[in-house]
């Protein structure tokens, strides 16, 4: 994608919102809310065959919708009956299973292609007293889990291979996002740098952002593009890191609200971000809001701006025909992409 945005446009259209430099607003039509079967599996076959669902259709696939969590906070089972507690980062494995960092449950959850929710078994860590507070999780092709967390550093776990690695620097080692590139390298962000993991070898401070950040500003999100390109964010800034490690700020004039998640298509042409709990699409230097929180706050499914979404983080399906979203109201959503 282009890295310059001297003149980017935002306009409002049916089921998407784009805002122009002049901030003029064009009225848009309302779409009829679409109800979908929340029990349907989430595998690639379903995504490919979902020809009756219009682009940007959003439906809840797992979790019990709650503004706050009630006891019990963690339940496994069929998608709509399962319970999460403030799910954060999520990723899609090569087999189509979705892994979720279930933050306040201090657990890693898995949604299978049959839409069954399980809790991943992790070895007890005496160094943290069992604490985890996972922010994000990524999976290697061999099933190894890479978990980054608030205060508890980095964990690498593969029960079948006997791998149980814990890396923590100090008492407040926070790493807020992680994502795998096409070569299997894991890239993660901590407060002010980009790090990487090859296998079980952790390299911190691989790309340093010290001179790009304001006082008390920290890195929050990462998305992987093609050609060794990474997209990294603070709460209000978006950067591109090219293959040589050069850092370029994108959209410096645009006022992001609070970026909490990034995912990028394999060709790098489209970036999706969770910003201010809305879902925004960046394509050809145009920033488009495709879903956002509604005043109703009822978690309704629907098409685009007719759905009520409070996005924490997001991940593309392997086919890139869908976007999976962690919603702060303790549910996981799926958006059909064009």
mmCIF file of C-alpha atoms in Angstrom:
data_model
loop_
_atom_site.group_PDB
_atom_site.id
_atom_site.type_symbol
_atom_site.label_atom_id
_atom_site.label_comp_id
_atom_site.label_asym_id
_atom_site.label_seq_id
_atom_site.Cartn_x
_atom_site.Cartn_y
_atom_site.Cartn_z
ATOM 1 C CA UNK A 1 0.000 0.000 0.000
ATOM 2 C CA UNK A 2 1.055 3.622 -0.302
ATOM 3 C CA UNK A 3 2.764 5.120 2.678
ATOM 4 C CA UNK A 4 1.866 8.709 1.940
ATOM 5 C CA UNK A 5 -1.529 10.105 2.901
ATOM 6 C CA UNK A 6 -1.312 13.794 2.078
ATOM 7 C CA UNK A 7 -4.835 13.648 0.707
ATOM 8 C CA UNK A 8 -6.836 10.714 1.960
ATOM 9 C CA UNK A 9 -10.614 10.728 1.808
ATOM 10 C CA UNK A 10 -13.323 9.462 4.113
ATOM 11 C CA UNK A 11 -16.945 9.234 2.947
ATOM 12 C CA UNK A 12 -20.109 7.553 4.145
ATOM 13 C CA UNK A 13 -21.813 4.873 2.070
ATOM 14 C CA UNK A 14 -24.159 1.966 2.545
ATOM 15 C CA UNK A 15 -22.942 -0.175 5.488
ATOM 16 C CA UNK A 16 -19.542 1.557 5.533
ATOM 17 C CA UNK A 17 -18.361 4.945 6.751
ATOM 18 C CA UNK A 18 -15.621 6.998 5.178
ATOM 19 C CA UNK A 19 -14.861 10.532 6.387
ATOM 20 C CA UNK A 20 -13.674 13.243 4.008
ATOM 21 C CA UNK A 21 -11.030 15.841 4.884
ATOM 22 C CA UNK A 22 -13.833 18.420 4.918
ATOM 23 C CA UNK A 23 -15.760 16.144 7.312
ATOM 24 C CA UNK A 24 -18.857 16.446 5.148
ATOM 25 C CA UNK A 25 -21.339 13.593 5.663
ATOM 26 C CA UNK A 26 -23.527 12.012 3.028
ATOM 27 C CA UNK A 27 -26.689 10.254 4.208
ATOM 28 C CA UNK A 28 -26.844 6.499 3.791
ATOM 29 C CA UNK A 29 -29.575 3.925 3.485
ATOM 30 C CA UNK A 30 -30.474 1.562 6.279
ATOM 31 C CA UNK A 31 -30.011 -2.133 5.716
ATOM 32 C CA UNK A 32 -32.395 -4.770 6.999
ATOM 33 C CA UNK A 33 -30.890 -6.654 9.917
ATOM 34 C CA UNK A 34 -29.915 -10.169 8.939
ATOM 35 C CA UNK A 35 -30.281 -13.040 11.383
ATOM 36 C CA UNK A 36 -27.835 -15.896 11.035
ATOM 37 C CA UNK A 37 -27.463 -19.322 12.603
ATOM 38 C CA UNK A 38 -24.951 -18.842 15.408
ATOM 39 C CA UNK A 39 -24.552 -22.616 15.683
ATOM 40 C CA UNK A 40 -23.058 -22.891 12.201
ATOM 41 C CA UNK A 41 -19.436 -24.077 12.034
ATOM 42 C CA UNK A 42 -16.816 -21.485 11.231
ATOM 43 C CA UNK A 43 -14.628 -23.547 8.943
ATOM 44 C CA UNK A 44 -13.396 -22.535 5.495
ATOM 45 C CA UNK A 45 -16.040 -24.599 3.701
ATOM 46 C CA UNK A 46 -18.769 -22.613 5.401
ATOM 47 C CA UNK A 47 -17.012 -19.349 4.622
ATOM 48 C CA UNK A 48 -16.690 -20.270 0.964
ATOM 49 C CA UNK A 49 -20.319 -21.351 0.685
ATOM 50 C CA UNK A 50 -21.846 -18.385 2.511
ATOM 51 C CA UNK A 51 -23.131 -16.909 -0.748
ATOM 52 C CA UNK A 52 -26.405 -15.789 0.849
ATOM 53 C CA UNK A 53 -24.656 -13.542 3.369
ATOM 54 C CA UNK A 54 -23.932 -10.045 2.054
ATOM 55 C CA UNK A 55 -20.499 -8.540 2.503
ATOM 56 C CA UNK A 56 -19.912 -7.154 6.010
ATOM 57 C CA UNK A 57 -22.573 -9.386 7.565
ATOM 58 C CA UNK A 58 -21.659 -9.812 11.231
ATOM 59 C CA UNK A 59 -22.821 -12.623 13.447
ATOM 60 C CA UNK A 60 -21.897 -13.896 16.874
ATOM 61 C CA UNK A 61 -20.335 -17.354 16.725
ATOM 62 C CA UNK A 62 -19.306 -17.979 20.338
ATOM 63 C CA UNK A 63 -19.790 -16.633 23.823
ATOM 64 C CA UNK A 64 -22.653 -15.383 25.994
ATOM 65 C CA UNK A 65 -23.253 -11.675 25.459
ATOM 66 C CA UNK A 66 -22.802 -9.783 28.741
ATOM 67 C CA UNK A 67 -21.861 -6.185 29.450
ATOM 68 C CA UNK A 68 -20.081 -7.541 32.522
ATOM 69 C CA UNK A 69 -19.222 -11.146 33.238
ATOM 70 C CA UNK A 70 -21.343 -13.265 35.566
ATOM 71 C CA UNK A 71 -20.184 -16.372 37.396
ATOM 72 C CA UNK A 72 -19.064 -18.835 36.172
ATOM 73 C CA UNK A 73 -16.785 -16.728 33.979
ATOM 74 C CA UNK A 74 -15.381 -19.658 32.000
ATOM 75 C CA UNK A 75 -17.484 -22.322 30.327
ATOM 76 C CA UNK A 76 -16.605 -24.684 27.485
ATOM 77 C CA UNK A 77 -19.036 -26.287 25.049
ATOM 78 C CA UNK A 78 -20.984 -25.321 21.955
ATOM 79 C CA UNK A 79 -20.103 -21.843 20.719
ATOM 80 C CA UNK A 80 -23.217 -19.948 21.884
ATOM 81 C CA UNK A 81 -23.127 -21.641 25.313
ATOM 82 C CA UNK A 82 -19.443 -21.016 26.018
ATOM 83 C CA UNK A 83 -18.305 -18.156 28.234
ATOM 84 C CA UNK A 84 -15.338 -15.824 27.907
ATOM 85 C CA UNK A 85 -14.197 -12.991 30.156
ATOM 86 C CA UNK A 86 -12.789 -10.026 28.245
ATOM 87 C CA UNK A 87 -11.305 -11.875 25.232
ATOM 88 C CA UNK A 88 -8.417 -9.990 23.633
ATOM 89 C CA UNK A 89 -6.114 -11.132 20.824
ATOM 90 C CA UNK A 90 -7.036 -14.021 18.562
ATOM 91 C CA UNK A 91 -5.430 -15.942 15.718
ATOM 92 C CA UNK A 92 -6.434 -18.564 13.178
ATOM 93 C CA UNK A 93 -4.287 -21.692 12.935
ATOM 94 C CA UNK A 94 -3.546 -23.486 9.689
ATOM 95 C CA UNK A 95 -6.262 -26.059 10.426
ATOM 96 C CA UNK A 96 -8.899 -23.320 10.803
ATOM 97 C CA UNK A 97 -9.167 -23.484 14.590
ATOM 98 C CA UNK A 98 -9.305 -20.114 16.332
ATOM 99 C CA UNK A 99 -7.206 -19.417 19.421
ATOM 100 C CA UNK A 100 -8.240 -16.648 21.805
ATOM 101 C CA UNK A 101 -6.391 -14.910 24.626
ATOM 102 C CA UNK A 102 -9.136 -14.956 27.267
ATOM 103 C CA UNK A 103 -7.689 -12.127 29.327
ATOM 104 C CA UNK A 104 -9.476 -12.054 32.676
ATOM 105 C CA UNK A 105 -9.894 -15.833 32.724
ATOM 106 C CA UNK A 106 -6.071 -16.069 32.375
ATOM 107 C CA UNK A 107 -6.653 -18.782 29.793
ATOM 108 C CA UNK A 108 -6.132 -19.670 26.159
ATOM 109 C CA UNK A 109 -9.321 -20.840 24.484
ATOM 110 C CA UNK A 110 -9.831 -22.685 21.210
ATOM 111 C CA UNK A 111 -12.837 -22.627 18.884
ATOM 112 C CA UNK A 112 -12.765 -25.657 16.591
ATOM 113 C CA UNK A 113 -14.099 -25.745 13.055
ATOM 114 C CA UNK A 114 -17.179 -27.484 14.517
ATOM 115 C CA UNK A 115 -17.714 -24.371 16.680
ATOM 116 C CA UNK A 116 -16.868 -26.121 19.938
ATOM 117 C CA UNK A 117 -15.026 -24.105 22.565
ATOM 118 C CA UNK A 118 -12.276 -25.644 24.689
ATOM 119 C CA UNK A 119 -9.753 -24.375 27.218
ATOM 120 C CA UNK A 120 -6.187 -25.188 26.202
ATOM 121 C CA UNK A 121 -4.262 -27.016 28.916
ATOM 122 C CA UNK A 122 -1.161 -25.083 29.985
ATOM 123 C CA UNK A 123 1.491 -26.293 32.448
ATOM 124 C CA UNK A 124 1.310 -24.600 35.826
ATOM 125 C CA UNK A 125 3.945 -21.901 36.137
ATOM 126 C CA UNK A 126 5.178 -21.540 39.742
ATOM 127 C CA UNK A 127 7.094 -18.363 38.849
ATOM 128 C CA UNK A 128 3.817 -16.540 38.269
ATOM 129 C CA UNK A 129 1.620 -18.463 40.656
ATOM 130 C CA UNK A 130 -0.415 -19.575 37.662
ATOM 131 C CA UNK A 131 -0.948 -15.988 36.500
ATOM 132 C CA UNK A 132 -1.185 -15.344 32.767
ATOM 133 C CA UNK A 133 -3.340 -12.314 31.736
ATOM 134 C CA UNK A 134 -2.829 -13.132 28.041
ATOM 135 C CA UNK A 135 -3.055 -10.272 25.556
ATOM 136 C CA UNK A 136 -2.558 -12.301 22.379
ATOM 137 C CA UNK A 137 -1.691 -15.777 21.129
ATOM 138 C CA UNK A 138 -0.232 -17.167 17.907
ATOM 139 C CA UNK A 139 0.295 -20.756 16.764
ATOM 140 C CA UNK A 140 3.131 -22.413 14.868
ATOM 141 C CA UNK A 141 2.519 -25.085 12.263
ATOM 142 C CA UNK A 142 3.569 -27.779 14.765
ATOM 143 C CA UNK A 143 0.981 -26.615 17.302
ATOM 144 C CA UNK A 144 3.341 -24.636 19.536
ATOM 145 C CA UNK A 145 1.582 -21.746 21.253
ATOM 146 C CA UNK A 146 3.216 -18.351 21.654
ATOM 147 C CA UNK A 147 1.522 -16.233 24.305
ATOM 148 C CA UNK A 148 2.230 -12.598 25.182
ATOM 149 C CA UNK A 149 0.754 -11.013 28.254
ATOM 150 C CA UNK A 150 0.378 -8.040 30.541
ATOM 151 C CA UNK A 151 3.055 -8.186 33.273
ATOM 152 C CA UNK A 152 3.777 -11.912 32.753
ATOM 153 C CA UNK A 153 6.095 -11.716 29.753
ATOM 154 C CA UNK A 154 6.174 -14.425 27.075
ATOM 155 C CA UNK A 155 5.284 -18.109 27.199
ATOM 156 C CA UNK A 156 6.039 -20.790 24.613
ATOM 157 C CA UNK A 157 4.141 -24.035 25.123
ATOM 158 C CA UNK A 158 3.838 -27.320 23.271
ATOM 159 C CA UNK A 159 2.586 -30.073 25.574
ATOM 160 C CA UNK A 160 3.186 -32.835 23.031
ATOM 161 C CA UNK A 161 6.849 -31.842 22.636
ATOM 162 C CA UNK A 162 7.450 -31.032 26.277
ATOM 163 C CA UNK A 163 8.096 -27.343 25.540
ATOM 164 C CA UNK A 164 7.310 -24.987 28.408
ATOM 165 C CA UNK A 165 9.348 -21.779 28.197
ATOM 166 C CA UNK A 166 8.759 -18.668 30.246
ATOM 167 C CA UNK A 167 10.579 -15.392 29.579
ATOM 168 C CA UNK A 168 10.023 -12.343 31.735
ATOM 169 C CA UNK A 169 12.105 -9.201 32.239
ATOM 170 C CA UNK A 170 11.381 -7.513 35.545
ATOM 171 C CA UNK A 171 8.043 -7.476 37.303
ATOM 172 C CA UNK A 172 6.111 -5.599 34.635
ATOM 173 C CA UNK A 173 7.100 -7.223 31.345
ATOM 174 C CA UNK A 174 4.107 -6.378 29.145
ATOM 175 C CA UNK A 175 3.897 -7.510 25.522
ATOM 176 C CA UNK A 176 0.562 -6.658 23.975
ATOM 177 C CA UNK A 177 0.401 -8.372 20.583
ATOM 178 C CA UNK A 178 2.026 -11.138 18.522
ATOM 179 C CA UNK A 179 1.640 -12.400 14.969
ATOM 180 C CA UNK A 180 3.288 -15.008 12.731
ATOM 181 C CA UNK A 181 4.851 -14.177 9.361
ATOM 182 C CA UNK A 182 4.857 -16.447 6.287
ATOM 183 C CA UNK A 183 8.190 -17.989 7.332
ATOM 184 C CA UNK A 184 6.894 -18.957 10.765
ATOM 185 C CA UNK A 185 8.721 -16.227 12.688
ATOM 186 C CA UNK A 186 6.705 -14.735 15.526
ATOM 187 C CA UNK A 187 6.791 -10.944 15.860
ATOM 188 C CA UNK A 188 5.701 -9.227 19.037
ATOM 189 C CA UNK A 189 5.531 -5.723 20.489
ATOM 190 C CA UNK A 190 6.536 -4.663 23.957
ATOM 191 C CA UNK A 191 6.469 -1.135 25.353
ATOM 192 C CA UNK A 192 8.814 0.492 22.852
ATOM 193 C CA UNK A 193 10.261 -2.102 20.496
ATOM 194 C CA UNK A 194 9.506 -4.875 18.049
ATOM 195 C CA UNK A 195 10.838 -8.320 18.902
ATOM 196 C CA UNK A 196 10.858 -11.700 17.198
ATOM 197 C CA UNK A 197 10.882 -15.389 18.097
ATOM 198 C CA UNK A 198 12.348 -18.162 15.948
ATOM 199 C CA UNK A 199 11.388 -21.508 17.412
ATOM 200 C CA UNK A 200 12.231 -21.015 21.081
ATOM 201 C CA UNK A 201 14.807 -18.257 20.580
ATOM 202 C CA UNK A 202 13.464 -14.907 21.747
ATOM 203 C CA UNK A 203 15.070 -11.719 20.442
ATOM 204 C CA UNK A 204 13.839 -8.542 22.091
ATOM 205 C CA UNK A 205 14.437 -4.966 20.869
ATOM 206 C CA UNK A 206 14.884 -6.031 17.242
ATOM 207 C CA UNK A 207 13.448 -2.725 15.971
ATOM 208 C CA UNK A 208 13.483 0.138 18.433
ATOM 209 C CA UNK A 209 10.787 2.838 18.448
ATOM 210 C CA UNK A 210 12.237 5.078 21.183
ATOM 211 C CA UNK A 211 12.547 8.187 19.008
ATOM 212 C CA UNK A 212 9.094 7.687 17.446
ATOM 213 C CA UNK A 213 7.114 7.674 20.688
ATOM 214 C CA UNK A 214 5.906 10.415 22.970
ATOM 215 C CA UNK A 215 6.517 10.317 26.717
ATOM 216 C CA UNK A 216 4.612 7.376 28.286
ATOM 217 C CA UNK A 217 3.469 6.216 24.831
ATOM 218 C CA UNK A 218 3.776 2.468 24.199
ATOM 219 C CA UNK A 219 3.331 0.049 21.318
ATOM 220 C CA UNK A 220 0.093 -1.931 21.258
ATOM 221 C CA UNK A 221 -0.556 -3.799 18.004
ATOM 222 C CA UNK A 222 1.162 -5.587 15.136
ATOM 223 C CA UNK A 223 0.038 -6.881 11.752
ATOM 224 C CA UNK A 224 2.179 -8.729 9.194
ATOM 225 C CA UNK A 225 2.230 -7.797 5.504
ATOM 226 C CA UNK A 226 4.140 -9.316 2.564
ATOM 227 C CA UNK A 227 7.856 -8.803 1.823
ATOM 228 C CA UNK A 228 8.826 -8.719 5.504
ATOM 229 C CA UNK A 229 6.702 -5.625 6.154
ATOM 230 C CA UNK A 230 5.112 -5.080 9.575
ATOM 231 C CA UNK A 231 2.449 -2.637 10.666
ATOM 232 C CA UNK A 232 2.817 -1.508 14.262
ATOM 233 C CA UNK A 233 0.646 0.807 16.336
ATOM 234 C CA UNK A 234 0.480 2.758 19.526
ATOM 235 C CA UNK A 235 -2.975 3.726 20.754
ATOM 236 C CA UNK A 236 -3.115 6.695 18.354
ATOM 237 C CA UNK A 237 -0.338 6.168 15.776
ATOM 238 C CA UNK A 238 0.142 3.680 12.953
ATOM 239 C CA UNK A 239 3.590 2.792 11.580
ATOM 240 C CA UNK A 240 4.974 0.717 8.739
ATOM 241 C CA UNK A 241 8.267 -1.102 9.261
ATOM 242 C CA UNK A 242 9.798 -2.060 5.913
ATOM 243 C CA UNK A 243 12.003 -5.046 5.203
ATOM 244 C CA UNK A 244 15.124 -3.061 6.117
ATOM 245 C CA UNK A 245 13.731 -2.016 9.499
ATOM 246 C CA UNK A 246 12.972 1.576 8.493
ATOM 247 C CA UNK A 247 10.008 3.001 10.426
ATOM 248 C CA UNK A 248 7.503 5.144 8.528
ATOM 249 C CA UNK A 249 4.514 6.778 10.196
ATOM 250 C CA UNK A 250 1.253 6.388 8.269
ATOM 251 C CA UNK A 251 -1.612 8.889 8.283
ATOM 252 C CA UNK A 252 0.051 11.403 10.621
ATOM 253 C CA UNK A 253 -2.855 13.833 10.196
ATOM 254 C CA UNK A 254 -5.522 11.270 11.047
ATOM 255 C CA UNK A 255 -6.748 11.138 14.634
ATOM 256 C CA UNK A 256 -6.995 7.498 15.610
ATOM 257 C CA UNK A 257 -8.978 6.963 18.804
ATOM 258 C CA UNK A 258 -7.410 3.854 20.359
ATOM 259 C CA UNK A 259 -5.915 1.168 18.134
ATOM 260 C CA UNK A 260 -6.167 -2.202 19.872
ATOM 261 C CA UNK A 261 -5.695 -4.648 16.990
ATOM 262 C CA UNK A 262 -4.307 -4.968 13.452
ATOM 263 C CA UNK A 263 -4.544 -7.623 10.745
ATOM 264 C CA UNK A 264 -3.316 -7.421 7.148
ATOM 265 C CA UNK A 265 -4.198 -9.335 3.982
ATOM 266 C CA UNK A 266 -1.493 -11.519 2.459
ATOM 267 C CA UNK A 267 -1.001 -9.137 -0.470
ATOM 268 C CA UNK A 268 -0.740 -6.160 1.867
ATOM 269 C CA UNK A 269 -3.432 -4.257 0.013
ATOM 270 C CA UNK A 270 -5.895 -4.096 2.894
ATOM 271 C CA UNK A 271 -5.344 -3.421 6.586
ATOM 272 C CA UNK A 272 -8.088 -3.948 9.165
ATOM 273 C CA UNK A 273 -7.778 -2.281 12.555
ATOM 274 C CA UNK A 274 -9.799 -2.146 15.744
ATOM 275 C CA UNK A 275 -9.803 1.558 16.593
ATOM 276 C CA UNK A 276 -11.929 3.011 19.364
ATOM 277 C CA UNK A 277 -13.782 -0.361 19.369
ATOM 278 C CA UNK A 278 -14.828 0.249 15.750
ATOM 279 C CA UNK A 279 -13.561 -1.857 12.848
ATOM 280 C CA UNK A 280 -11.843 0.176 10.158
ATOM 281 C CA UNK A 281 -10.523 -0.874 6.760
ATOM 282 C CA UNK A 282 -7.543 0.845 5.159
ATOM 283 C CA UNK A 283 -7.256 0.378 1.418
ATOM 284 C CA UNK A 284 -5.583 2.605 -1.159
ATOM 285 C CA UNK A 285 -5.010 5.270 1.485
ATOM 286 C CA UNK A 286 -8.710 5.409 2.349
ATOM 287 C CA UNK A 287 -9.827 4.740 5.917
ATOM 288 C CA UNK A 288 -13.296 3.210 6.092
ATOM 289 C CA UNK A 289 -15.359 2.382 9.166
ATOM 290 C CA UNK A 290 -17.199 -0.876 8.450
ATOM 291 C CA UNK A 291 -18.633 -1.606 11.902
ATOM 292 C CA UNK A 292 -18.806 0.185 15.221
ATOM 293 C CA UNK A 293 -20.537 0.348 18.613
ATOM 294 C CA UNK A 294 -24.182 1.434 18.476
ATOM 295 C CA UNK A 295 -26.003 3.529 21.083
ATOM 296 C CA UNK A 296 -28.284 0.545 21.742
ATOM 297 C CA UNK A 297 -25.342 -1.455 23.115
ATOM 298 C CA UNK A 298 -27.314 -4.667 22.619
ATOM 299 C CA UNK A 299 -24.729 -6.675 20.663
ATOM 300 C CA UNK A 300 -27.069 -7.160 17.713
ATOM 301 C CA UNK A 301 -25.900 -8.971 14.591
ATOM 302 C CA UNK A 302 -26.484 -7.363 11.210
ATOM 303 C CA UNK A 303 -24.775 -5.876 8.185
ATOM 304 C CA UNK A 304 -21.953 -3.419 8.692
ATOM 305 C CA UNK A 305 -23.042 -0.319 10.558
ATOM 306 C CA UNK A 306 -26.345 -1.958 11.505
ATOM 307 C CA UNK A 307 -24.514 -4.396 13.790
ATOM 308 C CA UNK A 308 -23.461 -3.388 17.299
ATOM 309 C CA UNK A 309 -19.763 -4.250 17.657
ATOM 310 C CA UNK A 310 -17.277 -3.296 20.379
ATOM 311 C CA UNK A 311 -14.081 -4.702 18.891
ATOM 312 C CA UNK A 312 -11.005 -5.471 20.982
ATOM 313 C CA UNK A 313 -8.929 -7.317 18.381
ATOM 314 C CA UNK A 314 -9.317 -9.147 15.082
ATOM 315 C CA UNK A 315 -7.866 -11.813 12.799
ATOM 316 C CA UNK A 316 -8.405 -12.822 9.189
ATOM 317 C CA UNK A 317 -9.517 -16.330 8.260
ATOM 318 C CA UNK A 318 -7.042 -18.379 6.236
ATOM 319 C CA UNK A 319 -9.077 -17.766 3.086
ATOM 320 C CA UNK A 320 -9.416 -14.051 3.929
ATOM 321 C CA UNK A 321 -13.142 -14.403 3.308
ATOM 322 C CA UNK A 322 -13.951 -13.532 6.905
ATOM 323 C CA UNK A 323 -12.754 -11.452 9.812
ATOM 324 C CA UNK A 324 -12.971 -12.835 13.339
ATOM 325 C CA UNK A 325 -13.469 -10.267 16.088
ATOM 326 C CA UNK A 326 -13.138 -10.390 19.858
ATOM 327 C CA UNK A 327 -15.890 -8.238 21.324
ATOM 328 C CA UNK A 328 -15.368 -6.777 24.796
ATOM 329 C CA UNK A 329 -18.864 -7.968 25.807
ATOM 330 C CA UNK A 330 -17.416 -11.512 26.070
ATOM 331 C CA UNK A 331 -18.313 -12.808 22.615
ATOM 332 C CA UNK A 332 -16.523 -13.725 19.392
ATOM 333 C CA UNK A 333 -17.977 -12.355 16.141
ATOM 334 C CA UNK A 334 -17.460 -13.151 12.462
ATOM 335 C CA UNK A 335 -17.700 -10.651 9.617
ATOM 336 C CA UNK A 336 -18.112 -11.820 6.018
ATOM 337 C CA UNK A 337 -15.712 -9.980 3.707
ATOM 338 C CA UNK A 338 -16.305 -9.099 0.043
#
